[in-house]
Short mmCIF file of C-alpha atoms in Angstrom, two decimals:
data_model
loop_
_atom_site.label_atom_id
_atom_site.label_comp_id
_atom_site.label_asym_id
_atom_site.label_seq_id
_atom_site.Cartn_x
_atom_site.Cartn_y
_atom_site.Cartn_z
CA UNK T 1316 30.30 61.90 -58.97
CA UNK T 1317 30.19 58.23 -59.95
CA UNK T 1318 27.08 56.83 -61.52
CA UNK T 1319 25.67 53.80 -63.28
CA UNK T 1320 23.33 53.45 -66.23
CA UNK T 1321 20.80 50.62 -65.71
CA UNK T 1322 19.47 49.29 -69.03
CA UNK T 1323 16.62 46.80 -68.60
CA UNK T 1324 13.04 45.93 -69.63
CA UNK T 1325 11.71 49.24 -68.29
CA UNK T 1326 14.23 51.33 -70.24
CA UNK T 1327 17.39 53.20 -69.25
CA UNK T 1328 17.93 54.80 -65.85
CA UNK T 1329 20.81 57.00 -64.74
CA UNK T 1330 21.57 56.44 -61.04
CA UNK T 1331 24.10 58.04 -58.73
CA UNK T 1332 26.44 55.77 -56.77
CA UNK T 1333 26.92 56.22 -53.03
CA UNK T 1334 29.56 54.88 -50.70
CA UNK T 1335 27.58 51.64 -50.30
CA UNK T 1336 25.11 50.46 -52.96
CA UNK T 1337 22.98 47.35 -53.07
CA UNK T 1338 21.42 46.12 -56.31
CA UNK T 1339 18.60 43.60 -56.57
CA UNK T 1340 14.96 42.92 -57.24
CA UNK T 1341 13.67 44.05 -53.83
CA UNK T 1342 12.60 47.71 -53.50
CA UNK T 1343 14.66 48.15 -50.33
CA UNK T 1344 17.86 47.99 -52.37
CA UNK T 1345 19.69 51.23 -53.12
CA UNK T 1346 19.05 50.52 -56.81
CA UNK T 1347 16.09 48.29 -57.64
CA UNK T 1348 16.55 46.11 -60.71
CA UNK T 1349 13.21 44.89 -62.09
CA UNK T 1350 14.33 41.60 -63.54
CA UNK T 1351 12.80 38.21 -62.68
CA UNK T 1352 16.13 36.35 -62.72
CA UNK T 1353 17.84 38.85 -60.45
CA UNK T 1354 18.01 37.93 -56.74
CA UNK T 1355 16.27 40.02 -54.11
CA UNK T 1356 19.70 41.37 -53.11
CA UNK T 1357 22.01 40.42 -55.97
CA UNK T 1358 25.28 42.34 -55.56
CA UNK T 1359 26.94 45.33 -53.90
CA UNK T 1360 28.99 48.19 -55.33
CA UNK T 1361 31.11 49.80 -52.61
CA UNK T 1362 33.64 52.63 -52.51
CA UNK T 1363 36.94 51.26 -51.16
CA UNK T 1364 40.01 53.55 -51.04
CA UNK T 1365 38.74 55.91 -53.76
CA UNK T 1366 37.83 53.00 -56.07
CA UNK T 1367 34.55 51.18 -56.59
CA UNK T 1368 34.45 47.42 -56.03
CA UNK T 1369 31.66 45.07 -57.16
CA UNK T 1370 30.83 42.17 -54.82
CA UNK T 1371 28.63 39.28 -55.94
CA UNK T 1372 26.46 37.93 -53.07
CA UNK T 1373 26.39 34.32 -54.26
CA UNK T 1374 23.47 34.91 -56.61
CA UNK T 1375 22.22 31.84 -58.44
CA UNK T 1376 22.47 33.39 -61.91
CA UNK T 1377 25.73 35.18 -61.19
CA UNK T 1378 27.13 38.65 -61.85
CA UNK T 1379 29.24 39.36 -64.93
CA UNK T 1380 31.70 42.14 -65.82
CA UNK T 1381 32.42 42.45 -69.54
CA UNK T 1382 31.17 38.91 -70.06
CA UNK T 1383 33.23 37.29 -67.27
CA UNK T 1384 31.56 35.93 -64.18
CA UNK T 1385 32.65 37.57 -60.95
CA UNK T 1386 33.85 35.16 -58.29
CA UNK T 1387 33.72 37.09 -55.03
CA UNK T 1388 34.62 40.70 -55.85
CA UNK T 1389 36.33 42.77 -58.52
CA UNK T 1390 37.35 46.43 -58.97
CA UNK T 1391 35.43 48.44 -61.54
CA UNK T 1392 37.11 50.30 -64.38
CA UNK T 1393 35.64 53.19 -66.43
CA UNK T 1394 33.11 51.90 -68.95
CA UNK T 1395 32.82 48.40 -67.42
CA UNK T 1396 29.60 46.66 -68.40
CA UNK T 1397 27.98 44.74 -65.55
CA UNK T 1398 25.35 42.12 -66.42
CA UNK T 1399 22.84 40.69 -63.91
CA UNK T 1400 20.07 38.60 -65.41
CA UNK T 1401 19.00 40.32 -68.63
CA UNK T 1402 19.91 43.77 -67.29
CA UNK T 1403 23.04 45.68 -68.39
CA UNK T 1404 24.68 48.22 -66.09
CA UNK T 1405 27.36 50.64 -67.36
CA UNK T 1406 29.82 52.03 -64.79
CA UNK T 1407 30.86 55.69 -65.12
CA UNK T 1408 33.61 56.71 -62.60
CA UNK T 1409 33.82 59.93 -60.63
CA UNK T 1410 36.38 62.71 -61.08
CA UNK T 1411 38.78 63.13 -58.20
CA UNK T 1412 37.49 66.51 -57.08
CA UNK T 1413 33.90 65.31 -57.10
CA UNK T 1414 34.93 62.16 -55.30
CA UNK T 1415 36.33 64.14 -52.42
CA UNK T 1416 33.20 66.25 -52.26
CA UNK T 1417 31.03 63.15 -52.30
CA UNK T 1418 33.14 61.56 -49.53
CA UNK T 1419 32.70 64.63 -47.41
CA UNK T 1420 28.96 64.62 -47.86
CA UNK T 1421 28.60 60.88 -47.22
CA UNK T 1422 31.03 60.90 -44.31
CA UNK T 1423 29.99 59.63 -40.91
CA UNK T 1424 31.21 63.03 -39.60
CA UNK T 1425 28.51 65.52 -40.59
CA UNK T 1426 30.11 68.45 -38.71
CA UNK T 1427 33.33 68.14 -40.75
CA UNK T 1428 31.38 67.92 -43.96
CA UNK T 1429 29.30 70.96 -43.04
CA UNK T 1430 32.41 72.98 -42.20
CA UNK T 1431 34.06 72.02 -45.47
CA UNK T 1432 31.00 72.72 -47.63
CA UNK T 1433 28.64 75.24 -46.10
CA UNK T 1434 25.09 75.59 -47.36
CA UNK T 1435 25.10 78.28 -49.97
CA UNK T 1436 28.84 78.00 -50.72
CA UNK T 1437 29.21 78.45 -54.49
CA UNK T 1438 31.75 75.64 -54.75
CA UNK T 1439 30.00 73.05 -52.61
CA UNK T 1440 26.37 74.15 -52.95
CA UNK T 1441 25.69 72.56 -56.35
CA UNK T 1442 27.17 69.27 -55.21
CA UNK T 1443 25.11 69.21 -52.03
CA UNK T 1444 21.98 70.21 -53.92
CA UNK T 1445 22.60 67.40 -56.39
CA UNK T 1446 22.99 64.96 -53.53
CA UNK T 1447 19.80 66.25 -51.86
CA UNK T 1448 17.92 66.06 -55.14
CA UNK T 1449 18.85 62.42 -55.69
CA UNK T 1450 17.96 61.36 -52.15
CA UNK T 1451 14.94 63.62 -51.69
CA UNK T 1452 12.50 60.86 -52.54
CA UNK T 1453 14.13 58.40 -50.09
CA UNK T 1454 15.30 60.25 -46.98
CA UNK T 1455 13.98 62.60 -44.30
CA UNK T 1456 16.94 64.99 -43.98
CA UNK T 1457 18.38 66.76 -40.97
CA UNK T 1458 17.18 70.37 -40.94
CA UNK T 1459 20.57 71.81 -42.01
CA UNK T 1460 20.38 69.88 -45.30
CA UNK T 1461 16.86 71.02 -46.22
CA UNK T 1462 16.90 73.88 -48.74
CA UNK T 1463 13.50 73.48 -50.39
CA UNK T 1464 10.59 74.87 -48.35
CA UNK T 1465 8.06 73.02 -50.51
CA UNK T 1466 9.84 69.72 -49.89
CA UNK T 1467 9.93 70.46 -46.18
CA UNK T 1468 6.18 71.11 -46.17
CA UNK T 1469 5.48 67.89 -48.06
CA UNK T 1470 7.59 65.90 -45.62
CA UNK T 1471 5.90 67.55 -42.67
CA UNK T 1472 2.46 66.69 -44.04
CA UNK T 1473 3.45 63.05 -44.55
CA UNK T 1474 4.82 62.73 -41.05
CA UNK T 1475 1.77 64.50 -39.60
CA UNK T 1476 -0.56 62.13 -41.41
CA UNK T 1477 1.48 59.17 -40.16
CA UNK T 1478 1.10 60.53 -36.64
CA UNK T 1479 -2.67 60.73 -37.11
CA UNK T 1480 -2.79 57.04 -37.98
CA UNK T 1481 -0.58 56.15 -35.00
CA UNK T 1482 -2.82 58.19 -32.71
CA UNK T 1483 -5.92 56.49 -34.11
CA UNK T 1484 -4.31 53.14 -33.31
CA UNK T 1485 -3.49 54.21 -29.77
CA UNK T 1486 -7.08 55.32 -29.20
CA UNK T 1487 -8.27 51.75 -29.81
CA UNK T 1488 -9.99 52.24 -33.15
CA UNK T 1489 -11.74 49.15 -34.54
CA UNK T 1490 -10.01 47.19 -37.29
CA UNK T 1491 -12.43 48.36 -39.99
CA UNK T 1492 -12.24 52.02 -38.91
CA UNK T 1493 -8.45 51.78 -38.63
CA UNK T 1494 -8.06 50.39 -42.15
CA UNK T 1495 -10.36 53.11 -43.52
CA UNK T 1496 -8.29 55.74 -41.71
CA UNK T 1497 -5.06 54.37 -43.19
CA UNK T 1498 -6.46 54.58 -46.72
CA UNK T 1499 -7.84 58.05 -46.11
CA UNK T 1500 -4.40 59.25 -45.01
CA UNK T 1501 -2.66 57.43 -47.86
CA UNK T 1502 -4.80 59.19 -50.45
CA UNK T 1503 -3.81 62.55 -48.96
CA UNK T 1504 -0.14 61.64 -49.26
CA UNK T 1505 0.23 60.07 -52.68
CA UNK T 1506 -1.55 60.22 -56.07
CA UNK T 1507 -3.21 56.81 -55.80
CA UNK T 1508 -6.26 55.77 -57.82
CA UNK T 1509 -7.23 52.91 -55.54
CA UNK T 1510 -6.35 51.47 -52.16
CA UNK T 1511 -7.31 48.27 -50.40
CA UNK T 1512 -6.56 46.62 -47.07
CA UNK T 1513 -6.92 42.84 -46.93
CA UNK T 1514 -6.74 40.64 -43.84
CA UNK T 1515 -6.54 36.86 -43.48
CA UNK T 1516 -9.84 35.36 -42.36
CA UNK T 1517 -10.28 32.21 -40.26
CA UNK T 1518 -9.67 30.08 -43.37
CA UNK T 1519 -6.35 31.96 -43.91
CA UNK T 1520 -7.70 33.56 -47.09
CA UNK T 1521 -7.08 37.25 -47.77
CA UNK T 1522 -10.33 39.20 -47.93
CA UNK T 1523 -10.84 42.99 -48.27
CA UNK T 1524 -11.66 44.91 -45.09
CA UNK T 1525 -11.55 48.44 -46.50
CA UNK T 1526 -11.54 49.74 -50.07
CA UNK T 1527 -11.12 53.29 -51.33
CA UNK T 1528 -11.03 54.83 -54.79
CA UNK T 1529 -9.81 58.23 -55.92
CA UNK T 1530 -13.39 59.32 -56.57
CA UNK T 1531 -14.92 58.24 -53.28
CA UNK T 1532 -14.87 55.48 -50.71
CA UNK T 1533 -17.09 52.58 -51.71
CA UNK T 1534 -17.03 49.56 -49.35
CA UNK T 1535 -19.28 47.58 -51.73
CA UNK T 1536 -17.28 47.98 -54.93
CA UNK T 1537 -15.76 44.87 -56.51
CA UNK T 1538 -12.13 44.37 -55.59
CA UNK T 1539 -9.85 42.87 -58.23
CA UNK T 1540 -6.34 42.61 -56.83
CA UNK T 1541 -3.37 41.00 -58.51
CA UNK T 1542 -2.85 37.58 -56.96
CA UNK T 1543 0.72 37.65 -58.25
CA UNK T 1544 1.50 40.83 -56.29
CA UNK T 1545 -0.22 39.54 -53.14
CA UNK T 1546 1.51 36.17 -53.33
CA UNK T 1547 4.87 37.91 -53.71
CA UNK T 1548 4.32 40.08 -50.63
CA UNK T 1549 2.95 37.23 -48.48
CA UNK T 1550 5.58 34.71 -49.58
CA UNK T 1551 8.59 37.00 -49.20
CA UNK T 1552 7.12 39.00 -46.29
CA UNK T 1553 8.56 42.10 -47.91
CA UNK T 1554 7.08 45.26 -49.37
CA UNK T 1555 6.83 45.66 -53.13
CA UNK T 1556 7.24 48.97 -54.94
CA UNK T 1557 6.89 49.01 -58.71
CA UNK T 1558 7.23 52.26 -60.64
CA UNK T 1559 5.69 50.69 -63.75
CA UNK T 1560 3.87 47.44 -62.97
CA UNK T 1561 2.86 46.84 -66.58
CA UNK T 1562 6.57 46.66 -67.54
CA UNK T 1563 7.76 45.06 -64.32
CA UNK T 1564 9.30 41.65 -65.08
CA UNK T 1565 8.05 40.33 -61.72
CA UNK T 1566 4.42 40.76 -62.75
CA UNK T 1567 4.46 39.93 -66.45
CA UNK T 1568 2.12 36.99 -65.83
CA UNK T 1569 -0.32 39.02 -63.69
CA UNK T 1570 -3.43 39.28 -65.87
CA UNK T 1571 -5.20 41.61 -63.41
CA UNK T 1572 -2.33 44.11 -63.65
CA UNK T 1573 -2.47 44.03 -67.44
CA UNK T 1574 -6.27 44.10 -67.75
CA UNK T 1575 -6.68 46.98 -65.29
CA UNK T 1576 -3.81 48.96 -66.78
CA UNK T 1577 -2.05 49.40 -63.43
CA UNK T 1578 1.12 51.47 -63.70
CA UNK T 1579 2.50 52.24 -60.23
CA UNK T 1580 1.81 49.94 -57.30
CA UNK T 1581 2.90 49.83 -53.68
CA UNK T 1582 2.07 46.84 -51.49
CA UNK T 1583 3.18 46.17 -47.91
CA UNK T 1584 2.55 43.22 -45.55
CA UNK T 1585 1.00 43.58 -42.11
CA UNK T 1586 3.62 41.68 -40.17
CA UNK T 1587 3.44 40.55 -36.57
CA UNK T 1588 6.61 38.63 -35.92
CA UNK T 1589 6.80 36.09 -38.73
CA UNK T 1590 3.03 36.02 -39.28
CA UNK T 1591 1.47 37.93 -42.18
CA UNK T 1592 -1.86 39.22 -40.86
CA UNK T 1593 -2.79 40.93 -44.10
CA UNK T 1594 -1.70 43.25 -46.90
CA UNK T 1595 -2.16 46.94 -47.73
CA UNK T 1596 -1.97 48.06 -51.36
CA UNK T 1597 -2.10 51.30 -53.30
CA UNK T 1598 -1.96 51.57 -57.08
CA UNK T 1599 -2.26 54.11 -59.86
CA UNK T 1600 -3.55 53.53 -63.38
CA UNK T 1601 -2.42 56.86 -64.77
CA UNK T 1602 1.07 57.58 -63.49
CA UNK T 1603 4.40 55.77 -63.49
CA UNK T 1604 6.72 56.56 -60.57
CA UNK T 1605 3.66 57.72 -58.60
CA UNK T 1606 5.17 56.44 -55.35
CA UNK T 1607 8.68 57.02 -54.01
CA UNK T 1608 10.85 55.00 -51.67
CA UNK T 1609 10.05 57.59 -49.01
CA UNK T 1610 6.32 56.91 -49.50
CA UNK T 1611 7.03 53.20 -49.15
CA UNK T 1612 9.01 53.76 -45.93
CA UNK T 1613 6.11 55.72 -44.42
CA UNK T 1614 3.59 53.16 -45.64
CA UNK T 1615 5.62 50.35 -44.05
CA UNK T 1616 5.77 52.27 -40.76
CA UNK T 1617 2.01 52.72 -40.80
CA UNK T 1618 1.60 49.04 -41.70
CA UNK T 1619 3.71 47.94 -38.72
CA UNK T 1620 1.54 50.04 -36.40
CA UNK T 1621 -1.61 48.72 -38.03
CA UNK T 1622 -0.37 45.13 -37.63
CA UNK T 1623 0.06 45.70 -33.89
CA UNK T 1624 -3.46 47.11 -33.66
CA UNK T 1625 -4.93 44.21 -35.65
CA UNK T 1626 -3.06 41.66 -33.54
CA UNK T 1627 -4.17 43.32 -30.30
CA UNK T 1628 -7.78 43.33 -31.46
CA UNK T 1629 -7.56 39.66 -32.44
CA UNK T 1630 -6.00 38.84 -29.06
CA UNK T 1631 -8.76 40.73 -27.28
CA UNK T 1632 -11.44 38.81 -29.19
CA UNK T 1633 -9.68 35.52 -28.48
CA UNK T 1634 -9.44 36.30 -24.77
CA UNK T 1635 -13.11 37.24 -24.73
CA UNK T 1636 -14.07 34.00 -26.47
CA UNK T 1637 -11.88 31.98 -24.11
CA UNK T 1638 -13.45 33.71 -21.12
CA UNK T 1639 -16.92 32.81 -22.40
CA UNK T 1640 -15.81 29.24 -23.10
CA UNK T 1641 -14.15 28.99 -19.70
CA UNK T 1642 -17.32 30.13 -17.97
CA UNK T 1643 -19.37 27.75 -20.08
CA UNK T 1644 -17.17 24.76 -19.25
CA UNK T 1645 -17.10 25.62 -15.56
CA UNK T 1646 -20.87 25.72 -15.56
CA UNK T 1647 -21.21 22.38 -17.39
CA UNK T 1648 -18.29 20.36 -16.06
CA UNK T 1649 -16.83 19.55 -12.70
CA UNK T 1650 -13.99 21.98 -11.78
CA UNK T 1651 -11.30 19.30 -12.21
CA UNK T 1652 -12.55 18.23 -15.64
CA UNK T 1653 -13.12 21.85 -16.74
CA UNK T 1654 -9.50 22.75 -15.99
CA UNK T 1655 -8.24 19.73 -17.94
CA UNK T 1656 -10.32 20.77 -20.96
CA UNK T 1657 -9.24 24.42 -20.73
CA UNK T 1658 -5.57 23.47 -20.33
CA UNK T 1659 -5.72 21.24 -23.40
CA UNK T 1660 -5.23 17.95 -21.52
CA UNK T 1661 -8.69 16.86 -22.66
CA UNK T 1662 -10.16 17.78 -26.03
CA UNK T 1663 -13.77 18.70 -26.65
CA UNK T 1664 -14.63 18.20 -30.31
CA UNK T 1665 -16.40 21.22 -31.74
CA UNK T 1666 -17.98 19.26 -34.56
CA UNK T 1667 -20.59 16.55 -34.09
CA UNK T 1668 -19.41 13.06 -33.16
CA UNK T 1669 -20.99 9.75 -32.14
CA UNK T 1670 -20.41 8.97 -28.47
CA UNK T 1671 -21.79 6.34 -26.13
CA UNK T 1672 -23.37 8.37 -23.38
CA UNK T 1673 -25.47 7.72 -20.29
CA UNK T 1674 -28.20 10.36 -20.02
CA UNK T 1675 -29.83 11.18 -16.67
CA UNK T 1676 -33.05 13.19 -16.30
CA UNK T 1677 -34.27 14.31 -12.87
CA UNK T 1678 -37.61 16.07 -12.40
CA UNK T 1679 -39.36 17.45 -9.30
CA UNK T 1680 -42.81 15.98 -8.86
CA UNK T 1681 -45.67 18.40 -8.07
CA UNK T 1682 -43.54 21.50 -8.54
CA UNK T 1683 -46.15 23.38 -10.60
CA UNK T 1684 -48.82 23.22 -7.88
CA UNK T 1685 -46.21 24.23 -5.28
CA UNK T 1686 -45.19 27.33 -7.26
CA UNK T 1687 -48.82 28.41 -7.59
CA UNK T 1688 -49.48 28.28 -3.86
CA UNK T 1689 -46.33 29.92 -2.49
CA UNK T 1690 -44.59 33.26 -2.81
CA UNK T 1691 -42.38 33.32 -5.96
CA UNK T 1692 -39.28 34.44 -4.09
CA UNK T 1693 -39.48 31.51 -1.66
CA UNK T 1694 -40.07 29.04 -4.50
CA UNK T 1695 -37.11 30.34 -6.53
CA UNK T 1696 -34.80 30.28 -3.49
CA UNK T 1697 -35.81 26.69 -2.73
CA UNK T 1698 -35.32 25.65 -6.36
CA UNK T 1699 -31.87 27.29 -6.52
CA UNK T 1700 -30.81 25.54 -3.33
CA UNK T 1701 -32.03 22.21 -4.77
CA UNK T 1702 -30.13 22.66 -8.03
CA UNK T 1703 -27.00 23.73 -6.15
CA UNK T 1704 -26.95 20.50 -4.16
CA UNK T 1705 -27.81 18.31 -7.16
CA UNK T 1706 -25.10 19.85 -9.36
CA UNK T 1707 -22.52 19.31 -6.58
CA UNK T 1708 -23.37 15.61 -6.69
CA UNK T 1709 -23.20 15.47 -10.50
CA UNK T 1710 -19.77 17.12 -10.51
CA UNK T 1711 -18.53 14.82 -7.77
CA UNK T 1712 -19.13 11.90 -10.15
CA UNK T 1713 -17.62 13.95 -13.04
CA UNK T 1714 -20.84 14.18 -14.99
CA UNK T 1715 -21.69 17.07 -17.33
CA UNK T 1716 -24.62 19.37 -16.66
CA UNK T 1717 -26.32 19.70 -20.06
CA UNK T 1718 -29.17 22.02 -19.17
CA UNK T 1719 -31.99 23.00 -16.81
CA UNK T 1720 -35.50 22.64 -18.25
CA UNK T 1721 -37.75 24.39 -15.76
CA UNK T 1722 -37.57 22.23 -12.64
CA UNK T 1723 -35.94 19.36 -14.60
CA UNK T 1724 -32.23 18.84 -15.14
CA UNK T 1725 -30.43 16.88 -17.86
CA UNK T 1726 -27.03 15.35 -17.07
CA UNK T 1727 -24.53 13.50 -19.28
CA UNK T 1728 -22.00 10.84 -18.34
CA UNK T 1729 -19.62 10.11 -21.23
CA UNK T 1730 -19.86 13.42 -23.10
CA UNK T 1731 -17.73 15.35 -23.62
CA UNK T 1732 -15.42 13.44 -21.24
CA UNK T 1733 -15.74 9.65 -21.06
CA UNK T 1734 -14.93 7.18 -18.26
CA UNK T 1735 -14.95 3.41 -18.35
CA UNK T 1736 -17.70 3.29 -15.72
CA UNK T 1737 -20.01 6.12 -16.84
CA UNK T 1738 -23.25 4.09 -16.33
CA UNK T 1739 -22.13 3.22 -12.76
CA UNK T 1740 -21.35 6.87 -12.05
CA UNK T 1741 -24.80 7.91 -13.29
CA UNK T 1742 -26.59 5.37 -11.07
CA UNK T 1743 -24.52 6.26 -7.99
CA UNK T 1744 -25.19 9.94 -8.58
CA UNK T 1745 -28.93 9.25 -8.87
CA UNK T 1746 -28.98 7.31 -5.60
CA UNK T 1747 -27.11 10.12 -3.81
CA UNK T 1748 -29.47 12.72 -5.27
CA UNK T 1749 -32.46 10.84 -3.88
CA UNK T 1750 -30.81 10.51 -0.46
CA UNK T 1751 -29.83 14.20 -0.30
CA UNK T 1752 -33.45 15.29 -0.62
CA UNK T 1753 -34.10 14.39 3.04
CA UNK T 1754 -31.75 17.18 4.17
CA UNK T 1755 -33.36 19.70 1.84
CA UNK T 1756 -36.88 18.72 2.86
CA UNK T 1757 -36.02 19.34 6.53
CA UNK T 1758 -35.27 22.96 5.56
CA UNK T 1759 -38.46 23.15 3.49
CA UNK T 1760 -40.48 22.13 6.55
CA UNK T 1761 -39.18 25.19 8.41
CA UNK T 1762 -40.27 27.40 5.48
CA UNK T 1763 -43.69 25.75 5.37
CA UNK T 1764 -42.91 24.30 1.93
CA UNK T 1765 -44.00 20.83 0.88
CA UNK T 1766 -41.11 18.34 0.50
CA UNK T 1767 -39.36 17.94 -2.85
CA UNK T 1768 -39.72 14.51 -4.44
CA UNK T 1769 -37.96 13.65 -7.69
CA UNK T 1770 -38.28 11.01 -10.36
CA UNK T 1771 -35.13 10.02 -12.25
CA UNK T 1772 -34.75 8.25 -15.59
CA UNK T 1773 -31.43 6.89 -16.91
CA UNK T 1774 -30.64 5.49 -20.36
CA UNK T 1775 -27.41 4.54 -22.17
CA UNK T 1776 -26.80 4.53 -25.91
CA UNK T 1777 -24.97 6.10 -28.84
CA UNK T 1778 -25.82 9.77 -29.35
CA UNK T 1779 -24.62 12.63 -31.54
CA UNK T 1780 -22.61 15.01 -29.33
CA UNK T 1781 -21.29 18.46 -30.20
CA UNK T 1782 -21.94 22.18 -30.27
CA UNK T 1783 -25.45 22.90 -31.49
CA UNK T 1784 -27.23 26.22 -32.00
CA UNK T 1785 -26.62 29.52 -33.75
CA UNK T 1786 -23.35 31.43 -34.00
CA UNK T 1787 -24.55 33.68 -31.16
CA UNK T 1788 -25.89 30.95 -28.89
CA UNK T 1789 -23.84 27.77 -29.22
CA UNK T 1790 -24.24 25.06 -26.57
CA UNK T 1791 -22.68 21.63 -26.11
CA UNK T 1792 -25.38 18.94 -25.98
CA UNK T 1793 -26.38 15.50 -27.26
CA UNK T 1794 -29.24 14.42 -29.46
CA UNK T 1795 -30.65 11.08 -30.54
CA UNK T 1796 -33.12 8.36 -29.58
CA UNK T 1797 -31.29 7.41 -26.33
CA UNK T 1798 -31.94 10.96 -25.07
CA UNK T 1799 -35.66 10.68 -25.80
CA UNK T 1800 -35.84 7.29 -24.06
CA UNK T 1801 -34.14 8.71 -20.97
CA UNK T 1802 -36.69 11.53 -20.84
CA UNK T 1803 -39.57 9.03 -21.20
CA UNK T 1804 -38.22 6.95 -18.28
CA UNK T 1805 -38.05 10.10 -16.15
CA UNK T 1806 -41.70 10.90 -16.89
CA UNK T 1807 -42.65 7.31 -15.90
CA UNK T 1808 -40.77 7.45 -12.58
CA UNK T 1809 -42.88 7.98 -9.48
CA UNK T 1810 -41.69 10.25 -6.66
CA UNK T 1811 -38.53 8.73 -5.19
CA UNK T 1812 -38.05 6.27 -8.08
CA UNK T 1813 -34.96 5.89 -10.28
CA UNK T 1814 -35.73 3.95 -13.45
CA UNK T 1815 -33.11 2.42 -15.76
CA UNK T 1816 -33.31 1.08 -19.29
CA UNK T 1817 -32.05 -2.30 -20.37
CA UNK T 1818 -29.22 -0.53 -22.21
CA UNK T 1819 -27.93 0.91 -18.93
CA UNK T 1820 -28.36 -2.34 -16.99
CA UNK T 1821 -26.22 -4.19 -19.54
CA UNK T 1822 -23.39 -1.66 -19.16
CA UNK T 1823 -23.18 -1.67 -15.34
CA UNK T 1824 -19.99 -3.13 -13.87
CA UNK T 1825 -20.73 -2.55 -10.17
CA UNK T 1826 -23.13 -4.44 -7.88
CA UNK T 1827 -26.51 -2.73 -7.65
CA UNK T 1828 -29.82 -3.96 -6.31
CA UNK T 1829 -32.65 -3.46 -8.77
CA UNK T 1830 -35.88 -5.09 -9.80
CA UNK T 1831 -37.54 -5.34 -13.18
CA UNK T 1832 -40.91 -3.65 -13.60
CA UNK T 1833 -43.58 -4.40 -16.21
CA UNK T 1834 -42.66 -3.38 -19.74
CA UNK T 1835 -43.82 0.10 -20.75
CA UNK T 1836 -45.03 1.42 -24.07
CA UNK T 1837 -43.36 4.78 -24.66
CA UNK T 1838 -43.72 7.37 -27.39
CA UNK T 1839 -41.41 6.84 -30.34
CA UNK T 1840 -40.96 3.11 -29.74
CA UNK T 1841 -42.82 0.46 -31.75
CA UNK T 1842 -42.40 -2.15 -29.00
CA UNK T 1843 -42.66 -1.83 -25.22
CA UNK T 1844 -39.33 -1.33 -23.43
CA UNK T 1845 -37.97 -3.16 -20.38
CA UNK T 1846 -37.81 -0.98 -17.27
CA UNK T 1847 -35.77 -1.52 -14.08
CA UNK T 1848 -35.94 0.30 -10.75
CA UNK T 1849 -32.75 0.78 -8.74
CA UNK T 1850 -33.19 -0.18 -5.11
CA UNK T 1851 -29.69 0.52 -3.86
CA UNK T 1852 -25.96 -0.10 -4.23
CA UNK T 1853 -24.61 -3.43 -3.08
CA UNK T 1854 -20.88 -2.59 -3.30
CA UNK T 1855 -18.87 0.25 -1.73
CA UNK T 1856 -17.77 3.11 -3.97
#
């Protein structure tokens, strides 16, 4: 049976050749070559008409046979020395009889091969057992090729453990619990000293979610992971298997590998499409060749299932956040504006920003005495009906409901969505709010409730707008001196009055009837402020 001798930084390896062989730096190759200047998939050695042919795959550093660079492909002769990077590979051909046996075993017609070489046949048995021995660490065989009960039991346990992880994923386990389960299963399968699962956070930085050591699980232990290994997996979006990391040319510059004395390491990406959600890693400080290609294949399968679970959980959280945000916008903004914001047509800045805003405060006069003298249910129903009608008016003029403060409401025109005529919209809304009270008060008379009378204050100026609060209770609002002045004007307004500041008067573009009142000294202002009362609107809307 044909074979090659790979002589490189990690020593000499004797490897059997199959019908099709790939050689390169990546662990998915038939024969991994741990050499930094070797391509991920460098060249192929294929059996063609009973002879082996070497094909270079256009590698940057080339493939050489006996010192001559191969251009395309070339047949191999006994004793040929192949050079890729700094690695030498010696070709040893197969005898004819063995070649036929190998062809039969590797044939795409398993029935014919089984008929020709039956299990237990003294002539074919050793060949088949040799083949099984070489591939045992890479392949889950069909049952007719399994001769070792111990190997069968090991494979069964690995597949059973993989099923447990898949089942845990299907049952909707949390991300943290899922990652812990994966490491727990991994430690039952392979002789690892340490395992870690890392996921990208919101800043796209890998951070550990679950850590496990051979002694015991310790979520608080310090995690020192090779950045070189992680960068390789994330950049190439491919799994890495190193039988001896300390001698692996790919990681010669990895100080963490050297300092921690890591020998074997196995690292796989959590891939969802082209996105790398995170990385799972196992390593061993004591044993070289602790992990096989079969272990890597199972670990990659588990990783793909875990990636789906992580992505689904992230999607669920995102949908939940969007639902909360959607409800919040629909409560604050008019339906038309809310849909534009939610669809991305309008942007609401999540950080603070300076915005010119017209602030409107409206407060019910005498509400405290009313609530003390009437049944609470009737008072609350009347208040809810009042707010319902007032908010309809605010939304009609595309204002933003900032908040309710007892029987007072705070409304914004210009934040988070601005119009050229925000001060005009605020004044028109105030006039309509005052006029609408007559309809509500007619209903109050039937319920033996005193009429509602409101005072309104409006001010315009530059405020700081944005999301303010804690991570659990974040609200969009505005702060600044113009807000305080608007509140002071509202407190000065008598029942039925709408008072404006000079800042709002100067910004009006429509025709309104108003009269100037005596200047007022208000809290927070060194000088008295000019106050204007709106009488009505002189131009049609």
